[in-house]
Coordinates of C-alpha atoms and ligand atoms in Angstrom, one line a residue:
M1 CA -59.5 4.0 -47.7
V2 CA -55.7 4.0 -48.5
F3 CA -54.9 0.4 -47.7
P4 CA -57.1 -2.6 -48.6
E5 CA -58.0 -4.9 -45.7
K6 CA -55.6 -7.6 -47.0
S7 CA -52.5 -5.5 -47.0
K8 CA -53.3 -4.2 -43.5
L9 CA -53.2 -7.7 -42.2
L10 CA -50.0 -8.4 -44.1
L11 CA -48.5 -5.2 -42.6
V12 CA -49.4 -6.3 -39.1
I13 CA -48.0 -9.7 -39.6
L14 CA -44.7 -8.3 -41.0
L15 CA -44.4 -5.9 -38.0
L16 CA -45.1 -8.7 -35.6
V17 CA -42.5 -11.0 -37.2
G18 CA -40.0 -8.2 -37.2
F19 CA -40.7 -7.4 -33.6
I20 CA -40.4 -11.0 -32.4
T21 CA -37.2 -11.6 -34.4
Y22 CA -35.6 -8.4 -33.1
T23 CA -36.6 -9.2 -29.5
G24 CA -35.1 -12.7 -29.8
F25 CA -31.9 -11.3 -31.2
I26 CA -31.5 -8.7 -28.4
Y27 CA -32.2 -11.2 -25.6
K28 CA -29.9 -13.8 -27.0
D29 CA -26.9 -11.4 -26.6
L30 CA -27.6 -10.2 -23.0
P31 CA -24.2 -9.7 -21.3
V32 CA -25.5 -11.3 -18.1
T33 CA -25.8 -14.7 -19.8
T34 CA -22.2 -14.7 -21.0
S35 CA -20.4 -14.8 -17.7
H36 CA -17.6 -17.4 -17.8
A37 CA -16.6 -17.4 -14.1
T38 CA -15.6 -20.9 -13.0
S39 CA -16.6 -22.1 -9.5
A40 CA -13.0 -21.7 -8.3
A41 CA -13.2 -18.0 -9.4
M42 CA -16.4 -17.6 -7.5
E43 CA -14.8 -19.0 -4.4
G44 CA -11.9 -16.6 -4.9
K45 CA -14.3 -13.7 -5.1
A46 CA -16.0 -14.8 -1.9
L47 CA -12.5 -14.9 -0.2
W48 CA -11.7 -11.5 -1.7
Q49 CA -14.8 -10.1 0.0
Q50 CA -14.4 -12.0 3.3
K51 CA -10.8 -10.9 3.7
N52 CA -11.6 -7.4 2.4
C53 CA -8.7 -7.2 0.0
N54 CA -10.5 -4.2 -1.5
A55 CA -9.7 -2.2 1.7
C56 CA -6.1 -1.9 0.4
H57 CA -6.4 -2.9 -3.3
Q58 CA -8.4 -1.5 -6.2
V59 CA -10.1 -3.3 -9.1
Y60 CA -10.6 -0.9 -12.0
G61 CA -9.4 1.9 -9.8
L62 CA -12.0 1.4 -7.1
G63 CA -10.9 0.4 -3.6
G64 CA -8.2 1.4 -1.0
Y65 CA -4.9 2.9 -2.0
L66 CA -2.5 1.3 0.4
G67 CA -1.6 -1.5 -2.1
P68 CA -1.6 -1.5 -6.0
D69 CA -4.5 -2.0 -8.4
L70 CA -4.9 -5.8 -9.0
T71 CA -7.2 -5.8 -12.1
N72 CA -4.4 -6.9 -14.4
V73 CA -1.9 -8.3 -11.8
F74 CA -2.4 -11.8 -13.2
S75 CA -1.0 -11.1 -16.7
K76 CA 1.5 -8.5 -15.4
R77 CA 3.1 -10.6 -12.6
G78 CA 2.0 -14.2 -13.1
P79 CA 0.7 -16.8 -10.6
A80 CA 4.0 -17.6 -8.9
Y81 CA 4.6 -14.0 -7.9
I82 CA 1.0 -13.6 -6.7
S83 CA 1.2 -16.9 -4.7
A84 CA 4.3 -15.6 -2.9
F85 CA 2.4 -12.5 -1.7
L86 CA -0.6 -14.6 -0.6
K87 CA 1.5 -17.2 1.2
N88 CA 3.8 -14.9 3.1
G89 CA 2.3 -11.4 3.3
T90 CA 4.7 -8.5 3.5
P91 CA 5.5 -6.0 6.3
V92 CA 2.5 -4.0 5.1
M93 CA 0.2 -6.7 3.7
P94 CA -1.1 -9.2 6.3
N95 CA -0.4 -12.9 6.0
F96 CA -3.9 -14.5 5.8
H97 CA -2.5 -18.1 6.3
F98 CA -4.3 -19.3 3.2
T99 CA -4.4 -23.0 2.2
Q100 CA -3.3 -24.0 -1.3
T101 CA -6.9 -24.4 -2.3
E102 CA -7.7 -20.9 -1.2
I103 CA -4.7 -19.5 -3.0
D104 CA -5.8 -21.3 -6.2
A105 CA -9.3 -19.9 -5.8
L106 CA -7.9 -16.3 -5.5
L107 CA -5.6 -16.9 -8.5
A108 CA -8.7 -18.1 -10.5
Y109 CA -10.5 -14.9 -9.5
L110 CA -7.6 -12.6 -10.3
K111 CA -7.3 -14.4 -13.7
N112 CA -11.0 -13.9 -14.3
I113 CA -10.9 -10.1 -13.6
D114 CA -7.7 -9.8 -15.7
H115 CA -9.6 -11.2 -18.7
S116 CA -12.4 -8.7 -18.2
G117 CA -10.4 -5.7 -19.5
T118 CA -7.5 -3.4 -18.9
A119 CA -7.6 -1.1 -15.9
D120 CA -4.7 1.3 -16.7
P121 CA -6.3 4.5 -17.9
R122 CA -3.0 5.6 -19.5
K123 CA -3.6 3.0 -22.2
F124 CA -7.2 4.0 -23.0
T125 CA -7.9 5.4 -26.5
K126 CA -10.1 8.5 -26.3
H127 CA -12.7 8.9 -29.1
Y128 CA -13.9 12.2 -30.5
D129 CA -17.3 11.7 -29.0
G130 CA -15.9 11.4 -25.4
T131 CA -16.1 7.6 -25.2
I132 CA -13.1 5.5 -24.3
E133 CA -11.9 2.1 -25.3
Ligands
HEC201 C1 -3.7 -4.1 4.9 C2 -3.7 -3.8 3.5 C3 -3.8 -5.0 2.5 C4 -4.7 -6.0 2.5 C5 -5.9 -6.2 3.4 C6 -4.3 -6.8 1.4 N1 -3.2 -6.4 0.8 FE1 -2.3 -7.1 -0.9 N2 -0.8 -5.7 -0.7 C7 -0.8 -4.7 0.2 C8 0.3 -3.8 -0.1 C9 0.7 -2.5 0.7 C10 1.0 -4.4 -1.2 C11 2.3 -3.9 -1.9 C12 3.5 -4.7 -1.3 C13 4.0 -4.0 0.0 O1 4.2 -2.8 0.0 O2 4.2 -4.7 0.9 C14 0.3 -5.6 -1.6 C15 0.6 -6.4 -2.6 C16 -0.2 -7.4 -3.1 C17 0.1 -8.2 -4.3 C18 1.2 -8.0 -5.3 C19 0.9 -6.9 -6.3 C20 2.0 -6.4 -7.1 O3 1.7 -5.9 -8.2 O4 3.1 -6.3 -6.7 C21 -1.0 -9.0 -4.5 C22 -1.2 -10.0 -5.6 C23 -1.9 -8.9 -3.4 N3 -1.4 -7.9 -2.6 C24 -3.1 -9.6 -3.2 C25 -3.9 -9.4 -2.1 C26 -5.1 -10.2 -1.9 C27 -5.6 -11.2 -2.8 C28 -5.6 -9.8 -0.7 C29 -6.9 -10.3 0.0 C30 -6.8 -11.7 0.3 C31 -4.8 -8.7 -0.2 N4 -3.8 -8.5 -1.1 C32 -5.0 -8.0 0.9 C33 -1.7 -4.4 1.2 C34 -2.8 -5.2 1.5

């Protein structure tokens, strides 16, 4: 026998403690538990889906191509500029006749997706292993 009974038990306990600690560590950092969307942002998202903004606009390059990508419109253009579009529409973009509360909710949503990352692929850094940042 290579290991005496006592060190086998010690080994099992060590592995168990290691396993439990590592599992706890991994589950503590799950990305789904770190969502910071406010309730206004969630309402804005619901409006975004109801009015189908995505038919003409993209988020992270996905969506229709009649209007511009809106992932980072909040930091690029600011709330006053966005509100003007949402209040009045344009000859191409419909006027949805939003209330101020609905506009605030959409602004909160656009601010939220703006914080989630940068959409413009021209600014990505390419790594040697093919990943991007
Ligand atoms: C029928 C297509 C269409 C729909 C639906 C639409 N938009 Fe637009 N939107 C446009 C177009 C096109 C523009 C660019 C301005 C123009 O050409 O009139 C625009 C511009 C914008 C801008 C200004 C972007 C910039 O960088 O100048 C914002 C903000 C915006 N839209 C938000 C929204 C939101 C929020 C919704 C949903 C409630 C929405 N749009 C629905 C077509 C649309």
